[in-house]
Coordinates of C-alpha atoms (C1' of nucleotides) in Angstrom, one line a residue:
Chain A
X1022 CA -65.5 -41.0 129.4
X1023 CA -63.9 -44.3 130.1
X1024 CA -63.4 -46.4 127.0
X1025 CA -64.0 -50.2 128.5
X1026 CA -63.4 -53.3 126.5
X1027 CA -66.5 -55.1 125.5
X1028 CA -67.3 -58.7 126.3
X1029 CA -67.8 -59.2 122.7
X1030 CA -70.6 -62.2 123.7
X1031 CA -69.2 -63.0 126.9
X1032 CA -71.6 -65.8 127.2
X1033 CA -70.4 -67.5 123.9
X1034 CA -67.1 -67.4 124.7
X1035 CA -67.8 -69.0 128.7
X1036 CA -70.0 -71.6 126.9
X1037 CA -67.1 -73.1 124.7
X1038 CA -65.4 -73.2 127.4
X1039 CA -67.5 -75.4 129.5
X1040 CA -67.9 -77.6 126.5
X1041 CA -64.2 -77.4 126.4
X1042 CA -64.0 -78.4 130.2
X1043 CA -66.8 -81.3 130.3
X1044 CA -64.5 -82.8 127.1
X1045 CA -61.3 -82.8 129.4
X1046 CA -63.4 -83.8 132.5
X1047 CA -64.7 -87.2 130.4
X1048 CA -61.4 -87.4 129.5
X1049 CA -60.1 -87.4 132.8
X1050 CA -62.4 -89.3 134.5
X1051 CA -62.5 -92.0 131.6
X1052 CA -65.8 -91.7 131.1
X1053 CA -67.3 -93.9 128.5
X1054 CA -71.1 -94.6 127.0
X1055 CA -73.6 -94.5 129.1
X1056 CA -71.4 -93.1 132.8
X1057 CA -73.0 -90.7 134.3
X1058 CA -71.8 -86.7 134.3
X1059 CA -71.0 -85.3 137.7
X1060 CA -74.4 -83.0 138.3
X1061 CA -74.8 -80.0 136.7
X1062 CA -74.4 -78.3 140.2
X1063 CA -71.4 -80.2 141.1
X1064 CA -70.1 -78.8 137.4
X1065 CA -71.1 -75.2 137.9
X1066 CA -69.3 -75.0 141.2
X1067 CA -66.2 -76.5 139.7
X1068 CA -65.9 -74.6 136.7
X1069 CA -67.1 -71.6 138.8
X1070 CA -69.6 -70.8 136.5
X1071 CA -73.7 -70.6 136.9
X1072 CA -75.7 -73.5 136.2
X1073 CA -77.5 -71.8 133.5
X1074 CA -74.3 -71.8 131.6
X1075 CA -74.0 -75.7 132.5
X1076 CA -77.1 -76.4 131.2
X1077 CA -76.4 -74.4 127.8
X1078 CA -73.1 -76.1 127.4
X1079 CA -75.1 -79.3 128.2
X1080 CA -78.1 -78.6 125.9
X1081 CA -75.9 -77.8 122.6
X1082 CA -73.9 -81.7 123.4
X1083 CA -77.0 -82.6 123.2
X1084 CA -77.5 -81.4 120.3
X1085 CA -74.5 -83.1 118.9
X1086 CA -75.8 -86.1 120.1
X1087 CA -72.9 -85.9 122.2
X1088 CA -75.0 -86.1 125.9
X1089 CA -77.9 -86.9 126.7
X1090 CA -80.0 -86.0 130.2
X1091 CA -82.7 -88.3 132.0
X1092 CA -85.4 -86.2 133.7
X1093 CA -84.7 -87.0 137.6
X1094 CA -81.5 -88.9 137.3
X1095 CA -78.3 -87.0 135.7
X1096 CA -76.4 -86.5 132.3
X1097 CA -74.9 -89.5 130.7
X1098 CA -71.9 -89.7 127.5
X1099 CA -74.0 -90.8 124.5
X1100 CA -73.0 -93.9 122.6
X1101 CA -69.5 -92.5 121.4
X1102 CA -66.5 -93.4 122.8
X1103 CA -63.8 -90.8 124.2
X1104 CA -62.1 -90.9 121.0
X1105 CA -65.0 -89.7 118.6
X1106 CA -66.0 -87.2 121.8
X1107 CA -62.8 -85.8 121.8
X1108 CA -62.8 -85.0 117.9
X1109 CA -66.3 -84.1 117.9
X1110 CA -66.0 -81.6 120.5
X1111 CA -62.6 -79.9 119.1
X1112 CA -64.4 -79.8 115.9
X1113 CA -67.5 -78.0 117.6
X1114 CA -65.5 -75.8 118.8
X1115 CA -63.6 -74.3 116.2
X1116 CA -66.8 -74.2 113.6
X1117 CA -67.3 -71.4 112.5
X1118 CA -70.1 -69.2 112.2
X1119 CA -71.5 -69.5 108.7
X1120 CA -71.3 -67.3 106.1
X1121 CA -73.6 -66.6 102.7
X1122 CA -70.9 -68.4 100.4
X1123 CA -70.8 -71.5 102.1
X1124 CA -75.3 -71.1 103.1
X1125 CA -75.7 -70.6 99.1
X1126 CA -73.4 -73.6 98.0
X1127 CA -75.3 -75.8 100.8
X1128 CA -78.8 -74.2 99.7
X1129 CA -77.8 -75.7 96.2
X1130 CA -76.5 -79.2 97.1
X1131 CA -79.6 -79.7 98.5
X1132 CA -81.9 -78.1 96.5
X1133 CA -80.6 -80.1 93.5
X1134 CA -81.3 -83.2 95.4
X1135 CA -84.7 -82.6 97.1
X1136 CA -85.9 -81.6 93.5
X1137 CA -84.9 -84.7 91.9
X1138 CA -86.8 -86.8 95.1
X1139 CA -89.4 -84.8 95.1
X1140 CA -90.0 -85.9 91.2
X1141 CA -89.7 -89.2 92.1
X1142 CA -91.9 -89.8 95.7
X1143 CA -94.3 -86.4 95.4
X1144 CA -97.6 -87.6 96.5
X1145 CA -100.6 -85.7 94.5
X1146 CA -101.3 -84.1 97.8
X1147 CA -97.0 -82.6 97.2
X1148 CA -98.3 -81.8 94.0
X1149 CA -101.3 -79.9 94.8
X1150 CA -99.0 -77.8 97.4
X1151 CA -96.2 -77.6 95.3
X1152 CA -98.6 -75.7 92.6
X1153 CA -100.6 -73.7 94.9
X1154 CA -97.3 -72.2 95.3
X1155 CA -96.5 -72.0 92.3
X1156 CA -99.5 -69.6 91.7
X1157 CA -99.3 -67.4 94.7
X1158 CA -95.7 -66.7 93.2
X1159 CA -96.6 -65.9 89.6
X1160 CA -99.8 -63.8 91.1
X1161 CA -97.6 -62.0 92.9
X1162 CA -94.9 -61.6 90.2
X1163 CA -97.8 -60.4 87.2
X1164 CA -99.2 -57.7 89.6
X1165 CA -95.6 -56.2 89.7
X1166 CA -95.0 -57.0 93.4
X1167 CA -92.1 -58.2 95.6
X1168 CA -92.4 -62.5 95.7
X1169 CA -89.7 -62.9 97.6
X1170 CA -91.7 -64.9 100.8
X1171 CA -93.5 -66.9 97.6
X1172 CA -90.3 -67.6 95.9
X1173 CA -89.0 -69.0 99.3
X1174 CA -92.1 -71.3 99.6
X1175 CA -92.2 -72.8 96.7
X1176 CA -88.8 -73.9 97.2
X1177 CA -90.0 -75.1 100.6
X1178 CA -92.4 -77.1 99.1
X1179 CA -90.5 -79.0 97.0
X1180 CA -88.0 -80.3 100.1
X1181 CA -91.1 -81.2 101.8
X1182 CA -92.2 -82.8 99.0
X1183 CA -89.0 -85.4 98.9
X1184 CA -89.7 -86.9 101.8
X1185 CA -86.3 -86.6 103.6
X1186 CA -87.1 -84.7 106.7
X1187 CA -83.9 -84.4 107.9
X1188 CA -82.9 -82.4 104.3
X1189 CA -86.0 -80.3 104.3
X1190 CA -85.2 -79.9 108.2
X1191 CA -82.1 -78.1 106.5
X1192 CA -83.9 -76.1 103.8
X1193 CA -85.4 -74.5 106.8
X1194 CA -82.3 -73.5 108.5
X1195 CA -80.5 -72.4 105.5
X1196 CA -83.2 -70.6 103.3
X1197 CA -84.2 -68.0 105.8
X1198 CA -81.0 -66.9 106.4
X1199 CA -79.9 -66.4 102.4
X1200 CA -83.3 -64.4 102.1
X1201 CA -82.3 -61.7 104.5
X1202 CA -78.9 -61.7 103.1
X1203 CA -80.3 -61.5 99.9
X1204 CA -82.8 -58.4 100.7
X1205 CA -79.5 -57.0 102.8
X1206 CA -76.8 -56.9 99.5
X1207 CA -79.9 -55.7 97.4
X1208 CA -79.0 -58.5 94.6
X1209 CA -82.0 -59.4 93.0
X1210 CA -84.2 -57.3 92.4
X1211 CA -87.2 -58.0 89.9
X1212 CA -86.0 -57.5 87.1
X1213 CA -85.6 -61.5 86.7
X1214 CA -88.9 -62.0 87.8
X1215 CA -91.0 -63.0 84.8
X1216 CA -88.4 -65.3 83.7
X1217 CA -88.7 -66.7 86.9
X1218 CA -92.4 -67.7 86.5
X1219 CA -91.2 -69.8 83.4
X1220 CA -88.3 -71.7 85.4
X1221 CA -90.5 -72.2 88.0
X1222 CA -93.2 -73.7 85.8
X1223 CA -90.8 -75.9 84.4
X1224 CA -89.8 -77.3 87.8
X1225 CA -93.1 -77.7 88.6
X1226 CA -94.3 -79.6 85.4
X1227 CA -90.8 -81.7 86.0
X1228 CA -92.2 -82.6 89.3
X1229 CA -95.4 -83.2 88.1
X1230 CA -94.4 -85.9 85.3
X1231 CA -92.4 -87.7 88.0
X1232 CA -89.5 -86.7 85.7
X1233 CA -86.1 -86.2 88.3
X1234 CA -83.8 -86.2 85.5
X1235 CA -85.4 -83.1 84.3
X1236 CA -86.5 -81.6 87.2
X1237 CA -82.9 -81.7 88.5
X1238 CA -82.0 -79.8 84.8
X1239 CA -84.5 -77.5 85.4
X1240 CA -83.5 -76.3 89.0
X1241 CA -79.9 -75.9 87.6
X1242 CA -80.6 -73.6 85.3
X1243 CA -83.0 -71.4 87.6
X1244 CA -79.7 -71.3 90.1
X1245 CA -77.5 -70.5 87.2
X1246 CA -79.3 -67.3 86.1
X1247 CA -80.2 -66.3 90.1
X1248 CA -77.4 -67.0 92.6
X1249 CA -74.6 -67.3 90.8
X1250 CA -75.6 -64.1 89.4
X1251 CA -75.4 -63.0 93.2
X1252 CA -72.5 -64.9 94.6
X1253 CA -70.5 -62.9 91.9
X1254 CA -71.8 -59.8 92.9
X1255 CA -70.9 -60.9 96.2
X1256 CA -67.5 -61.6 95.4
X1257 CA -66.5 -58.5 94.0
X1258 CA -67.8 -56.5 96.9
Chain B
X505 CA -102.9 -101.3 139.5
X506 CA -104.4 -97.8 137.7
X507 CA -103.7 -97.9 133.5
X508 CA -102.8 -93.9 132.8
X509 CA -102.3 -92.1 130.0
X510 CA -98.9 -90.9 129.4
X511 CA -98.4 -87.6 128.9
X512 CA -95.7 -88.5 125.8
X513 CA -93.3 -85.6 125.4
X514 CA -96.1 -82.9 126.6
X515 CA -93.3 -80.3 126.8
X516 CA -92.9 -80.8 122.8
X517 CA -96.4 -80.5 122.3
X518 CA -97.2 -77.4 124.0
X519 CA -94.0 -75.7 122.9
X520 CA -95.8 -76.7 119.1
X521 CA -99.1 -75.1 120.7
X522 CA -97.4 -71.8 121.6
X523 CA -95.0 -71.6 118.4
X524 CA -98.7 -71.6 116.5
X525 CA -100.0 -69.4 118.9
X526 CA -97.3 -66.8 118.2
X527 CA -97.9 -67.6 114.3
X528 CA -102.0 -66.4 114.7
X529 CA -100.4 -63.6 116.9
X530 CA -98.6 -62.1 114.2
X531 CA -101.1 -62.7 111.4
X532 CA -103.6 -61.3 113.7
X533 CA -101.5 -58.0 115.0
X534 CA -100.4 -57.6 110.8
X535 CA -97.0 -57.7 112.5
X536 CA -94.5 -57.1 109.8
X537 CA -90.6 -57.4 110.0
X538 CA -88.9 -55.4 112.8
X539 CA -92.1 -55.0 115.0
X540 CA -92.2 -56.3 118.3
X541 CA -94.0 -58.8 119.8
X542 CA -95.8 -58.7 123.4
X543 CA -93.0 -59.3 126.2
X544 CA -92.7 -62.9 127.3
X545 CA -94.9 -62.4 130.4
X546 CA -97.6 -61.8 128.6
X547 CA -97.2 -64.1 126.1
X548 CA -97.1 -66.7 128.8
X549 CA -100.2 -64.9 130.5
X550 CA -102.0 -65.1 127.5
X551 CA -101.5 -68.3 126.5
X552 CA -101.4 -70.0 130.1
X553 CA -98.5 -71.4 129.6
X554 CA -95.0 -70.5 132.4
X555 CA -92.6 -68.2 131.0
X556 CA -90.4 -70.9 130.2
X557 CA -92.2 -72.3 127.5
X558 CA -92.3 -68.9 125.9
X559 CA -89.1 -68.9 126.1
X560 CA -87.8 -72.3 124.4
X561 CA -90.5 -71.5 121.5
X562 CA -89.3 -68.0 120.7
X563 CA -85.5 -70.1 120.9
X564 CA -86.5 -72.6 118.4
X565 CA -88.2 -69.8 116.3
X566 CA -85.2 -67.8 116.5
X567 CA -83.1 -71.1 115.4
X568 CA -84.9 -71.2 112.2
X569 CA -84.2 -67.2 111.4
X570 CA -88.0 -66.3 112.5
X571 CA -87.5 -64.2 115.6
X572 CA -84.7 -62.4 117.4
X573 CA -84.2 -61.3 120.9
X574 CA -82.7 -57.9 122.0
X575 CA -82.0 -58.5 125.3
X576 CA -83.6 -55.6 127.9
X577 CA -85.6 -54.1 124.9
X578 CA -88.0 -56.9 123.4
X579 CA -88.8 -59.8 120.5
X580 CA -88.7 -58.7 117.0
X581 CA -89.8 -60.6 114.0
X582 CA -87.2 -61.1 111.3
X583 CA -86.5 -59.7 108.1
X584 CA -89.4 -61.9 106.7
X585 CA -93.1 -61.1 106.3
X586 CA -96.4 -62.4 107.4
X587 CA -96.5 -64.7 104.1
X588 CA -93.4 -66.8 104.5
X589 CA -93.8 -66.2 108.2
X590 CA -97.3 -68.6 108.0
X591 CA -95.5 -71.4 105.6
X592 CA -92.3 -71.9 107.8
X593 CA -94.1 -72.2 110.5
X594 CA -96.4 -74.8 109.0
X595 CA -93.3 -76.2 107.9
X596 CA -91.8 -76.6 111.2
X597 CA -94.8 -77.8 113.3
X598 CA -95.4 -80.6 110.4
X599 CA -91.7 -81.1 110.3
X600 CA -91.0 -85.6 111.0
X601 CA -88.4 -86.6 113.5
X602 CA -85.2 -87.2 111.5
X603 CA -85.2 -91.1 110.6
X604 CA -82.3 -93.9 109.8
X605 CA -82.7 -93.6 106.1
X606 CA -83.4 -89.8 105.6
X607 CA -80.0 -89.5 108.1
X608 CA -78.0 -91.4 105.6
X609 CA -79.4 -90.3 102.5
X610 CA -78.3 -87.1 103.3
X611 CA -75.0 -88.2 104.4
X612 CA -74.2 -89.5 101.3
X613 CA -75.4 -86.4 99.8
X614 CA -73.2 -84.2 101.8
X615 CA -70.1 -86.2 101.8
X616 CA -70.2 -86.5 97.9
X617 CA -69.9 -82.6 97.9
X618 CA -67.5 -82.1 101.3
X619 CA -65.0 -84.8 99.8
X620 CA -65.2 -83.2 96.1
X621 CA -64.8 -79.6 97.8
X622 CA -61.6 -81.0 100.2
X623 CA -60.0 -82.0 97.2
X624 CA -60.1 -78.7 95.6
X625 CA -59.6 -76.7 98.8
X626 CA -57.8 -78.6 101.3
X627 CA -54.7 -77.0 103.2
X628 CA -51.2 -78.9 103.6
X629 CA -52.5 -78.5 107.5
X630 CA -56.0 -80.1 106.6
X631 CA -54.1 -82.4 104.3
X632 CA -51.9 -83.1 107.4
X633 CA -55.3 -84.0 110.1
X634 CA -56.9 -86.1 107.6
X635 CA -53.7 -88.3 107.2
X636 CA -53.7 -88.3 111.0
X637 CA -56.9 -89.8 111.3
X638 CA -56.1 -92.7 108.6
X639 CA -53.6 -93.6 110.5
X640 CA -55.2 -93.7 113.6
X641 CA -57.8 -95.6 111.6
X642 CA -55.5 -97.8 110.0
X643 CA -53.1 -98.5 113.4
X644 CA -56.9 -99.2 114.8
X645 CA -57.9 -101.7 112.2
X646 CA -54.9 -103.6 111.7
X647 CA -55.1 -104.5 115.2
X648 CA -58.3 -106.0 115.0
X649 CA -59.9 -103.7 117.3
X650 CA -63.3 -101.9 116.4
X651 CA -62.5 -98.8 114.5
X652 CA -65.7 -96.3 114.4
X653 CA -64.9 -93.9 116.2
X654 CA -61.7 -93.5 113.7
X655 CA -64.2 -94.3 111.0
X656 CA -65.9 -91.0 112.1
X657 CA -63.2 -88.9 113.0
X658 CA -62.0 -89.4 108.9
X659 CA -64.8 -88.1 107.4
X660 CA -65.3 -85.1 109.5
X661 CA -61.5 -84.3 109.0
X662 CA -62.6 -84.1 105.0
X663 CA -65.8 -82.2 105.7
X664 CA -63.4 -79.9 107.8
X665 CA -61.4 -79.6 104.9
X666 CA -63.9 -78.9 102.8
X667 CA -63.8 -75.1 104.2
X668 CA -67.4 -74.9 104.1
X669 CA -68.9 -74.6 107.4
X670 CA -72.4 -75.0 107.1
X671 CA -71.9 -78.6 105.5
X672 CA -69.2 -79.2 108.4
X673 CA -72.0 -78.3 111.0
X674 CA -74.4 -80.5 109.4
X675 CA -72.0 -83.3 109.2
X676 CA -71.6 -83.0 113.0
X677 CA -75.2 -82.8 113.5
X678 CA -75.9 -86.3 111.6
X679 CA -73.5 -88.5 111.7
X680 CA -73.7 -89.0 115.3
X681 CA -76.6 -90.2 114.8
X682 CA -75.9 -92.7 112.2
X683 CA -73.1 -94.0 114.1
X684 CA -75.2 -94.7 117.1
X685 CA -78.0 -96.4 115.0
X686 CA -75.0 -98.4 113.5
X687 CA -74.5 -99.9 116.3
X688 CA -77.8 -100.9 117.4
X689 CA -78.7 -102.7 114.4
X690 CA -74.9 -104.0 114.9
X691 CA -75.1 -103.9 110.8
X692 CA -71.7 -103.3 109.4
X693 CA -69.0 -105.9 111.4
X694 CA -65.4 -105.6 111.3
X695 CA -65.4 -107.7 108.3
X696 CA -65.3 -105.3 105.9
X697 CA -62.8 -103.7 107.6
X698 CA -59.6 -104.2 105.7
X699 CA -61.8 -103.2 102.6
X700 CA -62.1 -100.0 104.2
X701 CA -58.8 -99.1 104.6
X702 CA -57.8 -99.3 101.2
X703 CA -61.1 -97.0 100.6
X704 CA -59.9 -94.5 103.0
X705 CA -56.3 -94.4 101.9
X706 CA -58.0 -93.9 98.2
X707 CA -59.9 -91.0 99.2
X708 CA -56.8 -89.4 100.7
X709 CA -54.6 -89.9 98.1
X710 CA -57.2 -88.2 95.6
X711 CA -57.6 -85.3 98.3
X712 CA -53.5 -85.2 98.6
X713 CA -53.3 -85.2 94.7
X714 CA -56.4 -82.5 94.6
X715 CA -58.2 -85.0 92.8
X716 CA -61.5 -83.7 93.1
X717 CA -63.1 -86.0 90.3
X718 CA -61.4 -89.0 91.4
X719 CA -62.1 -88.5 95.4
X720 CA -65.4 -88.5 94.8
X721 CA -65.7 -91.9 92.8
X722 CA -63.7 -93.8 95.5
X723 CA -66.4 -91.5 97.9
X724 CA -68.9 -93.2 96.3
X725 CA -67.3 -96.8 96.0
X726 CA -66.9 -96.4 99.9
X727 CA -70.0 -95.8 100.3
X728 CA -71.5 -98.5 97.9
X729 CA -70.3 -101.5 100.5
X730 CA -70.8 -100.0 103.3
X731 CA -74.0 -98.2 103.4
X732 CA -75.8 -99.9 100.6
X733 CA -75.3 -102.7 102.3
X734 CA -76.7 -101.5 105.9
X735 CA -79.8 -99.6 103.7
X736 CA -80.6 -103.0 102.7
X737 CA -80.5 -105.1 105.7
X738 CA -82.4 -101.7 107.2
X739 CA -85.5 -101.9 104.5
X740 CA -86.1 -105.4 104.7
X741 CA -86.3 -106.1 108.6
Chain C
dA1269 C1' -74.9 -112.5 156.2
dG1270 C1' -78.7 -111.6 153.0
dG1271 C1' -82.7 -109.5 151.6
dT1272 C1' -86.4 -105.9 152.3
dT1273 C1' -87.9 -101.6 153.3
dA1274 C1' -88.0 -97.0 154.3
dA1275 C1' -85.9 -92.6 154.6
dA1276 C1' -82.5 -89.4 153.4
dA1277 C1' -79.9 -87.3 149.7
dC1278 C1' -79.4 -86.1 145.0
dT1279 C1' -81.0 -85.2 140.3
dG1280 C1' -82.7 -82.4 136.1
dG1281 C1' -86.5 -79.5 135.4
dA1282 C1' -90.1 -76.0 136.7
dT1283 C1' -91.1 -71.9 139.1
dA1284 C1' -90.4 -67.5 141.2
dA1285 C1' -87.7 -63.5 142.5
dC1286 C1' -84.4 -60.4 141.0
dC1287 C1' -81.3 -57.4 137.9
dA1288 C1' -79.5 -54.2 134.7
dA1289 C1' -80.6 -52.0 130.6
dT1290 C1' -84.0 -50.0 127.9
dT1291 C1' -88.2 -47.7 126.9
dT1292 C1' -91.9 -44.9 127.9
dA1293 C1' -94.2 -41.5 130.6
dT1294 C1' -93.9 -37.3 133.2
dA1295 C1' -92.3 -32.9 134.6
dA1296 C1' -89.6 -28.9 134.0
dA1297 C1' -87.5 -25.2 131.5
dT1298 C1' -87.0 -22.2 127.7
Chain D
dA556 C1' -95.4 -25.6 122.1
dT557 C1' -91.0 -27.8 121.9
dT558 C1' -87.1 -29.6 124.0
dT559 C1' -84.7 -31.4 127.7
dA560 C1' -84.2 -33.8 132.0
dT561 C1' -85.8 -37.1 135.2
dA562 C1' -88.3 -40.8 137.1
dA563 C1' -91.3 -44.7 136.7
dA564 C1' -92.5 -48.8 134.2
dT565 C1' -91.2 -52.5 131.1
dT566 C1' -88.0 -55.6 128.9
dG567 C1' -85.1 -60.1 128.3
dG568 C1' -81.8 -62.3 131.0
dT569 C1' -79.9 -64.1 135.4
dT570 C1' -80.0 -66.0 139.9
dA571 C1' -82.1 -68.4 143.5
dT572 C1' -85.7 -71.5 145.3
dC573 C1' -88.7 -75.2 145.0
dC574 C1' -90.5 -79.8 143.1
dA575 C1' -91.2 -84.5 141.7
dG576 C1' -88.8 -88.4 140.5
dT577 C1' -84.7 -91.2 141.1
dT578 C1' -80.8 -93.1 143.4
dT579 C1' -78.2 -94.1 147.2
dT580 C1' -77.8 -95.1 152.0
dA581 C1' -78.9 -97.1 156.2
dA582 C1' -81.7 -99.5 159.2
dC583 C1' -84.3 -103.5 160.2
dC584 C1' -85.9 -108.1 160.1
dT585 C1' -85.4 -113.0 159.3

DNA sequence: AGGTTAAAACTGGATAACCAATTTATAAAT
DNA sequence: ATTTATAAATTGGTTATCCAGTTTTAACCT
């Protein structure tokens, strides 16, 4: 039995390096907004990699807003000059992966802030959604069950309810990933539940009397008692 | 000269198609969390849609924590069950394209925290980058030369500092943006740019001093000229 | 020379063929 | 009948090919 070394996700790896290379390439070539990128063949031969990879590497820049491609015509520097680029893209580079501490912290910034909107610009359509939530999470709760998937949507509702689509764009990249972390460390179990009705209740009323200030309150206190009830448990492990 | 219908992002639109598709799939099939979903052929047989398209929906599905991919073996869903399953996706198909004011509402929001958190966490070598970029803001400035990109690089050397990564990523994901749309409403001139070196060095020094209090007031004066001001001129045209 | 046009080359994206690993089905052995 | 061994089928991922616009080049005409 021969004991190899793993890749350890090869592709990642590969894919921050072409990021690394396209950065030295604009660099080099003195590329500036709105030049056009050498083809993404012309790059995959270079870098000897395939174009897939290109394309991946490409794709996430894009995401960054660093890039940006034009159907039939090529890949052009985004409005940032080579100074930003070069920061942005070391700083892409050395981010790392996220990890519950840092998801739960964020998940509270926002929350704390899309509550407090919501209070102040939920439509009664929000409101309707917002409660309709609200009651498929106590149902749940009085019959004894797991409400974990309800507990996540009524906190859904609420950041779609404060009309920043770019926050609740967050909540939905964040919030998954705490509940499976959550059901993974075995933290809350429901033992917390009924009390949860009651701080939910109180968020929703909050909401409902356009009241931020105490809706804001209200949210605190239901993240007091829940995750930092968890992030200590997490600690200690 | 023939007047035809443009097809306006029809890539997007079937991608939301198939995304629902899969969503009906799964509420049809009962599928619950670790079951496997038909391969991607005949996903893309069944909805008559290329393979492709499968593809780039299961992605985005598997970006928001819904899915995940093992490569020669199949598509599972995620540790989450049918009922938030139906809601996120709802959420994500309604989900708005990110706009100017959401983008720097939630800037503010995020910087508040990251400069607060860089005060309290911040290394001698993060301490040491985000002098680095004042100066390089600073050298740019004083020379009457246009400093954004500087601008930039200083607040994403604090939401470095900050240590928490999922605020850091988000950071890279907006302000990009922001600084683009800056510039095409050419909003905030080098005027106030002496202001804003005095602002910067403020922040640092509370950061340097582990301030946290203090660096994020002068966070919050900074951002009372400057992006107040843009808000405004942004509202009202 | 300058401007016009057509054709060749190039581009990112879509499609199809292929691959290695996994899973399932089948056969063989006890 | 159960277990084991083996082969066939299935899987997501990779590589190669093709396509429809775009861009550049070159030829042509005035």
């Amino acid at each position: 039995m021969k004991l190899e070394i793993l890749p350890k996700s090869e592709s990642l790896d590969i894919q921050k390096t072409i990021i690394s290379k396209i950065g030295d390439l604009i660099n080099y070539k003195n590329l500036e907004p709105g030049d056009k990128l050498p083809s993404e063949r012309t790059l995959s031969e270079k870098f000897g990699v395939t174009r897939s990879n290109v394309r991946d590497a490409i794709q996430k820049l894009e995401l960054y807003g660093l890039l940006y491609s034009i159907p039939q015509s090529g890949t052009f520097v985004a409005n940032i000059g080579v100074t930003a680029m070069n920061g942005m893209i070391e700083d892409i580079l050395r981010l790392e992966d996220p990890d519950f501490k840092t998801l739960v912290e964020t998940r509270i910034l926002l929350e704390l802030k899309t509550v407090r909107l919501a209070a102040l610009r939920r439509s009664d359509e929000d409101l309707e959604k917002i409660k309709s939530a609200l009651d498929a999470y106590s149902k749940k709760v009085l019959k004894g069950e797991d409400a974990v998937q309800e507990d996540l949507l009524f906190h859904l509702a609420i950041a779609k309810a404060s009309g920043n689509s770019t926050m609740n764009n967050f909540m939905l990249l964040i919030t998954p990933k705490i509940i499976t972390n959550f059901e993974k460390y075995h933290v809350c179990d429901k033992s917390l539940a009924n009390q949860g009705i009651e701080e939910h209740m109180a968020i929703y009323n909050a909401i409902k009397n356009q009241n931020s200030k105490l809706a804001k309150q209200k949210m605190k206190e239901h993240f007091n008692v829940l995750y930092q009830y968890c992030y200590n448990i997490k600690m200690s492990s």
